[in-house]
Amino acid sequence: MDHEAVSATGSDGYLSPLVAHVQSTLSEARVRGDSVGLLLVHAAAIDRIDALHGFNAGDKMSNKIAGVLRSGALRKNDALATLSRDEFACILWPVSSEGVAMLAAQRVMTLLGATPVELGGISELADIAIGIAMFPDHAQQAESLLQRAKHALHTARGHRDRIWIYEIQAVASAVDPSQYAARLRRALDQNSLTLHYMPQASLHTGRLTGAEALLRWTDDVLGIVPPCATVQAAEAAGLIDRLTQWVVTSAVQQCVEFRNMDPEFSVSVNVSPSNLREPDLPLYIDRALRTWDVNASNLTVEITESAMMNDPNAATQRLQELKSHGVRLSIDDFGTGYSSMYYLAQLPLDELKIDLSFVRSMLEVPINAKIVRSLIELAQNLELTVVAEGVDNEAIMAALTHLGCDYMQGYYLGQAAPAAELMARLRKQSQSN
Ligand code: MG
Ligand code: MG
């Protein structure tokens, strides 16, 4: 299975200083039996800053990022190497598991992801993505460890969280993109896709009240395909309606079990912009609800703000049809698009979900705290329930409770997990009544 180079040097004998440095760390770690985590941090904004504000500003951004990584994200024994002005390697040694490397990456995201960097008169977001690879799990040699972190970094760019851990299966994913269509069709035929459920809880009562169904596709050849790549492949292959039908039917079927634990439990599904152009969408949602005898009020359909604003007239019509069936409607990732307040007030919405980028950094970035507070007020004025995404810790939860937010979702409550795990938590909750 291993495609690693045995030697750290290239065929011409050249050894990059970074490879040499990583190699010496790995040699020591090998002797001690330690694991090492490699984080590749890329700041896409530097290119743009060079063009907009000049190379001095780009250099400043680069230095500030290195400073934040050194002082805020790395521990005493970790090392930082600057690969280029916009790319940094953090060598975490020792780490007990990839979960620890993930926490470090989340820390970097909190510090740099949504926090604008001050560059003397201007402030800019660094536009960070992070790829992670682990020694010895993902690679035994420095060169292949770096290469695999880079591979993960490319995947991270297309992923919602902008963080990705290398997957062993992903070795094979240097496949032709057209393969995705064939593989996805096969996965749909063989019913080999799954849904994971990200729990939601009430900030008023602390109880689990719902879950967002998230698509998981692990393919024998492609490895783990991130949800956004799955949706892109489905759109390109004309399979998006089939995929959404599958998601809706599976989520509604699973809802029967959740509802037995709590009759009010709500399952949310995500619908893509092209689904909104599909006249059959309300029909197949209705059909799924009838088939499994689930109340429409137990189902929430999430539409992103940007999808809504692509074609507000078509979206409004489709949402009104869905509403007439009694389904709850939610506007997702709110705050990142450019909503017309007029349309927003006209839409038959029930819920507003605040985008995680604001919530995650609200305690460090005053402007984001102000945005979160304004969005909660906006939701209250429009009589929408409000969900905060990206609640990573107790302090954020406390701040949101104080601001009057209704529901939360995020790592503090739990990652997306198989239905059985959520069922176990609901069972425990119902027993503790
Ligand atoms: Mg969503
Ligand atoms: Mg969302």
Short mmCIF file of C-alpha atoms and ligand atoms in Angstrom, two decimals:
data_model
loop_
_atom_site.label_atom_id
_atom_site.label_comp_id
_atom_site.label_asym_id
_atom_site.label_seq_id
_atom_site.Cartn_x
_atom_site.Cartn_y
_atom_site.Cartn_z
CA MET A 1 0.00 0.00 0.00
CA ASP A 2 2.86 2.30 0.75
CA HIS A 3 4.01 4.51 -2.10
CA GLU A 4 6.66 6.25 -0.02
CA ALA A 5 10.09 7.09 -1.22
CA VAL A 6 12.59 5.04 0.75
CA SER A 7 15.18 7.77 0.65
CA ALA A 8 14.56 11.36 1.73
CA THR A 9 16.52 12.73 -1.20
CA GLY A 10 15.23 13.20 -4.72
CA SER A 11 16.66 11.22 -7.62
CA ASP A 12 19.31 13.92 -8.12
CA GLY A 13 20.40 13.71 -4.48
CA TYR A 14 18.85 17.08 -3.56
CA LEU A 15 17.49 17.34 -0.02
CA SER A 16 15.22 20.26 0.79
CA PRO A 17 16.08 21.93 4.14
CA LEU A 18 12.49 21.41 5.28
CA VAL A 19 12.54 17.72 4.39
CA ALA A 20 15.86 17.42 6.21
CA HIS A 21 14.42 19.10 9.29
CA VAL A 22 11.30 16.94 9.33
CA GLN A 23 13.44 13.87 8.70
CA SER A 24 15.59 14.51 11.76
CA THR A 25 12.46 15.02 13.91
CA LEU A 26 11.02 11.75 12.62
CA SER A 27 14.26 9.89 13.34
CA GLU A 28 14.17 10.98 16.97
CA ALA A 29 10.45 10.35 17.28
CA ARG A 30 10.95 6.86 15.85
CA VAL A 31 13.53 6.05 18.52
CA ARG A 32 11.22 7.24 21.28
CA GLY A 33 8.11 5.65 19.76
CA ASP A 34 6.34 9.07 19.52
CA SER A 35 3.78 10.25 17.00
CA VAL A 36 4.30 13.51 15.11
CA GLY A 37 1.62 15.74 13.62
CA LEU A 38 2.40 17.90 10.61
CA LEU A 39 0.12 20.88 9.93
CA LEU A 40 0.50 22.71 6.64
CA VAL A 41 -1.08 26.14 6.97
CA HIS A 42 -1.76 28.10 3.79
CA ALA A 43 -2.87 31.75 3.69
CA ALA A 44 -4.55 32.38 0.34
CA ALA A 45 -5.02 36.10 1.04
CA ILE A 46 -1.33 36.97 0.68
CA ASP A 47 -1.42 36.79 -3.10
CA ARG A 48 -4.40 39.13 -3.17
CA ILE A 49 -2.86 41.48 -0.60
CA ASP A 50 0.32 41.73 -2.72
CA ALA A 51 -1.81 42.79 -5.68
CA LEU A 52 -4.12 45.14 -3.78
CA HIS A 53 -1.87 46.72 -1.17
CA GLY A 54 1.68 45.89 -2.29
CA PHE A 55 4.33 43.37 -1.30
CA ASN A 56 5.17 45.21 1.93
CA ALA A 57 1.65 44.55 3.15
CA GLY A 58 1.92 40.93 1.96
CA ASP A 59 5.17 40.52 3.92
CA LYS A 60 3.58 42.03 7.01
CA MET A 61 0.69 39.58 6.77
CA SER A 62 3.14 36.70 6.37
CA ASN A 63 5.15 37.77 9.45
CA LYS A 64 2.02 38.28 11.53
CA ILE A 65 0.75 34.81 10.66
CA ALA A 66 4.11 33.27 11.63
CA GLY A 67 3.96 35.24 14.90
CA VAL A 68 0.44 34.07 15.72
CA LEU A 69 1.37 30.45 14.93
CA ARG A 70 4.46 30.65 17.12
CA SER A 71 2.87 32.38 20.10
CA GLY A 72 -0.70 31.13 19.97
CA ALA A 73 -0.82 27.68 18.43
CA LEU A 74 2.47 25.88 19.05
CA ARG A 75 3.70 24.36 22.29
CA LYS A 76 7.25 24.73 23.58
CA ASN A 77 8.72 21.76 21.73
CA ASP A 78 6.80 22.21 18.48
CA ALA A 79 8.60 23.71 15.51
CA LEU A 80 7.57 26.17 12.83
CA ALA A 81 9.05 26.29 9.34
CA THR A 82 8.15 28.94 6.78
CA LEU A 83 7.93 27.27 3.39
CA SER A 84 7.08 30.42 1.50
CA ARG A 85 5.44 33.74 2.30
CA ASP A 86 2.01 32.09 2.31
CA GLU A 87 2.73 28.57 3.53
CA PHE A 88 3.86 27.36 6.96
CA ALA A 89 4.66 23.95 8.38
CA CYS A 90 3.92 23.32 12.07
CA ILE A 91 5.66 20.22 13.37
CA LEU A 92 3.89 19.00 16.49
CA TRP A 93 5.99 16.58 18.47
CA PRO A 94 5.02 14.59 20.39
CA VAL A 95 1.27 14.24 19.87
CA SER A 96 -0.81 11.49 21.45
CA SER A 97 -3.38 11.22 18.64
CA GLU A 98 -4.64 12.90 15.49
CA GLY A 99 -7.33 14.45 17.68
CA VAL A 100 -4.61 16.55 19.32
CA ALA A 101 -3.36 17.71 15.90
CA MET A 102 -6.98 18.53 15.01
CA LEU A 103 -7.31 20.63 18.17
CA ALA A 104 -4.15 22.53 17.27
CA ALA A 105 -5.55 23.17 13.78
CA GLN A 106 -8.83 24.39 15.27
CA ARG A 107 -6.86 26.70 17.53
CA VAL A 108 -5.07 28.13 14.46
CA MET A 109 -8.47 28.59 12.78
CA THR A 110 -9.85 30.38 15.83
CA LEU A 111 -6.87 32.73 15.90
CA LEU A 112 -6.56 33.35 12.17
CA GLY A 113 -9.59 31.95 10.36
CA ALA A 114 -12.13 34.68 11.01
CA THR A 115 -9.93 37.27 12.71
CA PRO A 116 -8.79 40.08 10.42
CA VAL A 117 -5.07 40.84 10.66
CA GLU A 118 -4.11 44.51 11.15
CA LEU A 119 -1.60 45.66 8.55
CA GLY A 120 -1.17 49.31 9.42
CA GLY A 121 -4.32 51.05 8.28
CA ILE A 122 -5.89 48.06 6.58
CA SER A 123 -7.19 44.85 8.05
CA GLU A 124 -7.56 41.66 6.04
CA LEU A 125 -8.60 38.07 6.65
CA ALA A 126 -5.74 35.62 6.03
CA ASP A 127 -8.04 33.08 4.30
CA ILE A 128 -6.48 30.07 5.99
CA ALA A 129 -6.71 26.37 5.10
CA ILE A 130 -4.92 23.57 6.98
CA GLY A 131 -3.87 20.10 5.88
CA ILE A 132 -2.78 17.55 8.50
CA ALA A 133 -0.75 14.35 8.17
CA MET A 134 0.46 12.09 10.98
CA PHE A 135 3.68 10.13 11.49
CA PRO A 136 3.73 7.13 11.60
CA ASP A 137 0.06 6.50 10.66
CA HIS A 138 0.06 8.29 7.29
CA ALA A 139 3.71 8.18 6.31
CA GLN A 140 7.05 6.93 7.65
CA GLN A 141 9.33 9.29 5.73
CA ALA A 142 9.59 13.08 5.82
CA GLU A 143 9.03 13.67 2.11
CA SER A 144 5.88 11.58 1.95
CA LEU A 145 4.58 13.05 5.23
CA LEU A 146 4.89 16.54 3.72
CA GLN A 147 3.35 15.40 0.48
CA ARG A 148 0.38 13.89 2.31
CA ALA A 149 -0.16 17.01 4.40
CA LYS A 150 -0.17 18.94 1.11
CA HIS A 151 -2.72 16.53 -0.31
CA ALA A 152 -4.90 17.12 2.77
CA LEU A 153 -4.44 20.88 2.33
CA HIS A 154 -5.88 20.71 -1.19
CA THR A 155 -8.90 18.84 0.16
CA ALA A 156 -9.23 21.31 3.05
CA ARG A 157 -9.68 24.19 0.57
CA GLY A 158 -12.91 22.64 -0.68
CA HIS A 159 -14.16 21.72 2.78
CA ARG A 160 -16.50 23.80 4.90
CA ASP A 161 -14.20 23.83 7.95
CA ARG A 162 -11.04 24.44 5.87
CA ILE A 163 -9.26 21.73 7.88
CA TRP A 164 -8.62 18.25 6.59
CA ILE A 165 -6.73 15.25 7.97
CA TYR A 166 -5.08 13.06 5.39
CA GLU A 167 -6.92 9.80 4.79
CA ILE A 168 -5.04 6.65 3.84
CA GLN A 169 -7.65 5.84 1.18
CA ALA A 170 -7.14 9.25 -0.41
CA VAL A 171 -3.90 7.98 -2.02
CA ALA A 172 -5.99 6.73 -4.89
CA SER A 173 -7.86 9.98 -5.31
CA ALA A 174 -5.58 11.28 -8.00
CA VAL A 175 -8.38 9.93 -10.18
CA ASP A 176 -10.01 11.60 -13.11
CA PRO A 177 -12.83 13.85 -11.80
CA SER A 178 -15.27 12.27 -14.25
CA GLN A 179 -14.88 9.09 -12.19
CA TYR A 180 -16.77 10.79 -9.38
CA ALA A 181 -19.99 10.69 -11.40
CA ALA A 182 -19.70 6.97 -12.08
CA ARG A 183 -18.69 6.20 -8.49
CA LEU A 184 -21.53 8.32 -7.07
CA ARG A 185 -24.08 6.66 -9.34
CA ARG A 186 -22.80 3.31 -8.11
CA ALA A 187 -22.99 4.43 -4.47
CA LEU A 188 -26.61 5.53 -4.98
CA ASP A 189 -27.47 2.24 -6.72
CA GLN A 190 -25.84 0.22 -3.95
CA ASN A 191 -27.23 2.43 -1.19
CA SER A 192 -23.75 2.77 0.28
CA LEU A 193 -23.99 6.44 1.29
CA THR A 194 -24.69 7.24 4.94
CA LEU A 195 -25.93 10.13 7.00
CA HIS A 196 -24.30 11.37 10.17
CA TYR A 197 -26.21 13.54 12.61
CA MET A 198 -24.85 16.70 14.20
CA PRO A 199 -26.74 17.31 17.44
CA GLN A 200 -28.51 20.57 18.27
CA ALA A 201 -29.55 21.65 21.76
CA SER A 202 -31.74 24.32 23.26
CA LEU A 203 -29.80 27.07 25.00
CA HIS A 204 -32.86 27.65 27.20
CA THR A 205 -33.18 24.10 28.54
CA GLY A 206 -29.84 22.47 27.64
CA ARG A 207 -31.70 19.52 26.09
CA LEU A 208 -30.97 17.93 22.72
CA THR A 209 -33.79 19.06 20.45
CA GLY A 210 -32.71 18.19 16.93
CA ALA A 211 -29.94 17.19 14.56
CA GLU A 212 -28.62 18.20 11.16
CA ALA A 213 -28.27 15.26 8.76
CA LEU A 214 -24.91 15.40 6.98
CA LEU A 215 -23.90 13.27 4.05
CA ARG A 216 -20.99 10.83 4.41
CA TRP A 217 -19.57 9.09 1.37
CA THR A 218 -16.62 6.72 1.69
CA ASP A 219 -15.77 5.18 -1.63
CA ASP A 220 -13.47 2.17 -2.16
CA VAL A 221 -11.47 4.03 -4.81
CA LEU A 222 -11.90 7.71 -3.95
CA GLY A 223 -11.63 7.37 -0.18
CA ILE A 224 -13.57 9.78 1.99
CA VAL A 225 -15.21 12.34 -0.27
CA PRO A 226 -16.02 15.63 1.52
CA PRO A 227 -19.75 16.54 1.40
CA CYS A 228 -19.17 19.64 -0.75
CA ALA A 229 -17.24 17.54 -3.30
CA THR A 230 -20.07 15.00 -3.29
CA VAL A 231 -22.64 17.71 -3.99
CA GLN A 232 -20.43 19.20 -6.74
CA ALA A 233 -20.02 15.79 -8.35
CA ALA A 234 -23.77 15.21 -8.13
CA GLU A 235 -24.53 18.58 -9.72
CA ALA A 236 -22.01 17.99 -12.52
CA ALA A 237 -23.40 14.51 -13.21
CA GLY A 238 -27.07 15.52 -13.08
CA LEU A 239 -27.54 13.38 -9.97
CA ILE A 240 -28.35 16.12 -7.49
CA ASP A 241 -32.07 15.41 -7.33
CA ARG A 242 -31.48 11.71 -6.83
CA LEU A 243 -28.95 12.52 -4.12
CA THR A 244 -31.28 14.95 -2.33
CA GLN A 245 -34.17 12.48 -2.57
CA TRP A 246 -31.95 9.87 -0.98
CA VAL A 247 -30.94 12.28 1.83
CA VAL A 248 -34.53 13.36 2.50
CA THR A 249 -35.89 9.80 2.51
CA SER A 250 -33.10 8.47 4.76
CA ALA A 251 -33.36 11.38 7.21
CA VAL A 252 -37.15 11.11 7.44
CA GLN A 253 -36.93 7.35 7.95
CA GLN A 254 -34.36 7.85 10.73
CA CYS A 255 -36.56 10.54 12.26
CA VAL A 256 -39.11 7.86 13.20
CA GLU A 257 -36.63 6.47 15.72
CA PHE A 258 -35.60 9.91 17.06
CA ARG A 259 -39.23 10.95 17.40
CA ASN A 260 -39.99 7.90 19.53
CA MET A 261 -37.51 9.33 22.04
CA ASP A 262 -38.84 12.89 21.75
CA PRO A 263 -42.02 13.71 19.75
CA GLU A 264 -40.77 17.26 19.10
CA PHE A 265 -37.36 16.19 17.77
CA SER A 266 -36.42 17.94 14.55
CA VAL A 267 -34.19 16.59 11.77
CA SER A 268 -32.67 19.13 9.36
CA VAL A 269 -31.63 18.40 5.79
CA ASN A 270 -29.62 20.63 3.46
CA VAL A 271 -30.97 21.49 0.05
CA SER A 272 -28.78 22.86 -2.75
CA PRO A 273 -29.53 25.82 -5.05
CA SER A 274 -30.30 23.54 -7.99
CA ASN A 275 -32.81 21.60 -5.86
CA LEU A 276 -34.75 24.84 -5.51
CA ARG A 277 -35.20 24.98 -9.27
CA GLU A 278 -36.67 21.46 -9.23
CA PRO A 279 -40.50 21.59 -9.18
CA ASP A 280 -40.69 18.04 -7.72
CA LEU A 281 -38.85 18.93 -4.50
CA PRO A 282 -41.98 19.61 -2.37
CA LEU A 283 -43.61 16.47 -3.79
CA TYR A 284 -40.88 14.06 -2.85
CA ILE A 285 -40.44 15.62 0.56
CA ASP A 286 -44.17 15.19 1.13
CA ARG A 287 -44.00 11.61 -0.16
CA ALA A 288 -41.18 10.74 2.27
CA LEU A 289 -43.14 12.19 5.20
CA ARG A 290 -46.26 10.18 4.27
CA THR A 291 -44.31 6.98 3.68
CA TRP A 292 -42.76 7.09 7.16
CA ASP A 293 -45.72 8.79 8.83
CA VAL A 294 -43.57 11.62 10.13
CA ASN A 295 -45.07 15.06 10.88
CA ALA A 296 -43.90 17.84 8.59
CA SER A 297 -43.06 19.83 11.73
CA ASN A 298 -40.35 17.24 12.58
CA LEU A 299 -38.49 18.11 9.36
CA THR A 300 -36.49 21.29 8.76
CA VAL A 301 -35.22 22.12 5.28
CA GLU A 302 -32.05 24.26 5.29
CA ILE A 303 -31.27 26.52 2.36
CA THR A 304 -28.10 28.59 2.38
CA GLU A 305 -28.41 32.33 2.24
CA SER A 306 -26.43 32.46 -1.01
CA ALA A 307 -28.67 29.81 -2.65
CA MET A 308 -31.68 31.88 -1.76
CA MET A 309 -30.22 35.04 -3.24
CA ASN A 310 -29.12 33.36 -6.51
CA ASP A 311 -32.65 33.36 -7.75
CA PRO A 312 -34.90 34.85 -5.08
CA ASN A 313 -38.12 34.53 -7.08
CA ALA A 314 -37.74 30.82 -7.81
CA ALA A 315 -36.57 30.22 -4.22
CA THR A 316 -39.54 32.10 -2.78
CA GLN A 317 -42.00 30.07 -4.84
CA ARG A 318 -40.45 26.72 -3.88
CA LEU A 319 -40.26 27.68 -0.22
CA GLN A 320 -43.89 28.72 -0.20
CA GLU A 321 -44.83 25.31 -1.63
CA LEU A 322 -42.77 23.56 1.04
CA LYS A 323 -44.33 25.74 3.72
CA SER A 324 -47.80 24.78 2.53
CA HIS A 325 -46.89 21.17 3.39
CA GLY A 326 -45.98 22.30 6.92
CA VAL A 327 -42.22 21.72 6.69
CA ARG A 328 -39.99 24.03 8.80
CA LEU A 329 -37.67 26.26 6.77
CA SER A 330 -34.26 27.46 7.81
CA ILE A 331 -31.83 29.93 6.23
CA ASP A 332 -28.36 28.43 6.61
CA ASP A 333 -24.84 29.93 6.88
CA PHE A 334 -26.44 33.30 7.48
CA GLY A 335 -24.25 36.39 7.45
CA THR A 336 -21.91 35.25 4.67
CA GLY A 337 -24.14 36.17 1.72
CA TYR A 338 -25.73 39.45 0.77
CA SER A 339 -29.37 39.15 1.66
CA SER A 340 -31.91 41.68 0.70
CA MET A 341 -33.79 42.39 3.91
CA TYR A 342 -36.91 42.82 1.80
CA TYR A 343 -36.73 39.23 0.49
CA LEU A 344 -35.74 37.89 3.86
CA ALA A 345 -38.82 39.40 5.48
CA GLN A 346 -41.03 38.04 2.67
CA LEU A 347 -39.80 34.44 2.84
CA PRO A 348 -41.87 31.97 4.87
CA LEU A 349 -38.92 31.11 7.15
CA ASP A 350 -38.98 29.58 10.63
CA GLU A 351 -35.31 29.62 11.54
CA LEU A 352 -32.06 31.49 10.97
CA LYS A 353 -28.69 29.74 11.38
CA ILE A 354 -25.77 32.04 12.11
CA ASP A 355 -22.68 31.06 10.16
CA LEU A 356 -20.00 29.36 12.24
CA SER A 357 -17.26 31.78 11.16
CA PHE A 358 -18.76 34.56 13.32
CA VAL A 359 -19.66 32.36 16.28
CA ARG A 360 -16.38 30.49 16.49
CA SER A 361 -14.34 33.67 16.94
CA MET A 362 -16.89 35.86 18.73
CA LEU A 363 -14.96 35.89 22.01
CA GLU A 364 -11.70 37.00 20.38
CA VAL A 365 -13.03 39.32 17.68
CA PRO A 366 -15.28 42.12 18.97
CA ILE A 367 -16.78 42.85 15.55
CA ASN A 368 -17.89 39.22 15.21
CA ALA A 369 -19.55 39.39 18.63
CA LYS A 370 -21.41 42.48 17.39
CA ILE A 371 -22.47 40.66 14.22
CA VAL A 372 -23.72 37.67 16.23
CA ARG A 373 -25.69 39.98 18.53
CA SER A 374 -27.22 41.84 15.57
CA LEU A 375 -28.18 38.61 13.81
CA ILE A 376 -29.88 37.31 16.96
CA GLU A 377 -31.84 40.59 17.17
CA LEU A 378 -32.68 40.41 13.47
CA ALA A 379 -34.02 36.86 13.90
CA GLN A 380 -36.06 37.92 16.92
CA ASN A 381 -37.53 40.89 15.05
CA LEU A 382 -38.52 38.63 12.17
CA GLU A 383 -39.92 36.09 14.68
CA LEU A 384 -37.48 33.37 13.61
CA THR A 385 -35.85 30.93 15.98
CA VAL A 386 -32.10 31.35 15.89
CA VAL A 387 -29.43 28.64 15.83
CA ALA A 388 -25.74 29.38 16.34
CA GLU A 389 -23.31 27.05 14.54
CA GLY A 390 -19.65 26.67 15.52
CA VAL A 391 -20.15 26.54 19.29
CA ASP A 392 -16.79 25.01 20.15
CA ASN A 393 -16.65 25.60 23.90
CA GLU A 394 -18.59 26.41 27.03
CA ALA A 395 -17.60 30.09 27.03
CA ILE A 396 -19.16 30.64 23.60
CA MET A 397 -22.27 28.80 24.75
CA ALA A 398 -22.55 31.06 27.81
CA ALA A 399 -22.13 34.20 25.68
CA LEU A 400 -24.87 33.05 23.27
CA THR A 401 -27.23 32.20 26.12
CA HIS A 402 -26.67 35.68 27.47
CA LEU A 403 -27.52 37.17 24.05
CA GLY A 404 -30.80 35.26 23.94
CA CYS A 405 -29.88 32.78 21.19
CA ASP A 406 -32.28 29.80 21.08
CA TYR A 407 -30.28 26.80 19.85
CA MET A 408 -26.70 25.73 19.37
CA GLN A 409 -24.71 23.30 17.29
CA GLY A 410 -20.95 22.69 17.30
CA TYR A 411 -18.03 20.71 18.67
CA TYR A 412 -18.94 21.54 22.28
CA LEU A 413 -22.14 19.56 21.85
CA GLY A 414 -20.58 16.95 19.59
CA GLN A 415 -19.44 16.26 16.05
CA ALA A 416 -21.65 14.67 13.44
CA ALA A 417 -21.95 10.98 14.37
CA PRO A 418 -23.85 7.88 13.24
CA ALA A 419 -27.56 7.81 14.18
CA ALA A 420 -26.95 5.09 16.80
CA GLU A 421 -24.72 7.43 18.82
CA LEU A 422 -27.33 10.16 18.87
CA MET A 423 -30.00 7.59 19.77
CA ALA A 424 -27.91 6.54 22.77
CA ARG A 425 -27.71 10.15 23.94
CA LEU A 426 -31.45 10.67 23.47
CA ARG A 427 -32.18 7.50 25.41
CA LYS A 428 -30.03 8.73 28.28
CA GLN A 429 -31.74 12.12 28.15
CA SER A 430 -35.22 10.60 28.28
CA GLN A 431 -34.21 8.38 31.21
CA SER A 432 -32.87 11.33 33.18
CA ASN A 433 -36.30 13.00 33.12
MG MG B 1 -26.66 23.20 7.02
MG MG B 2 -24.54 25.68 8.08
#
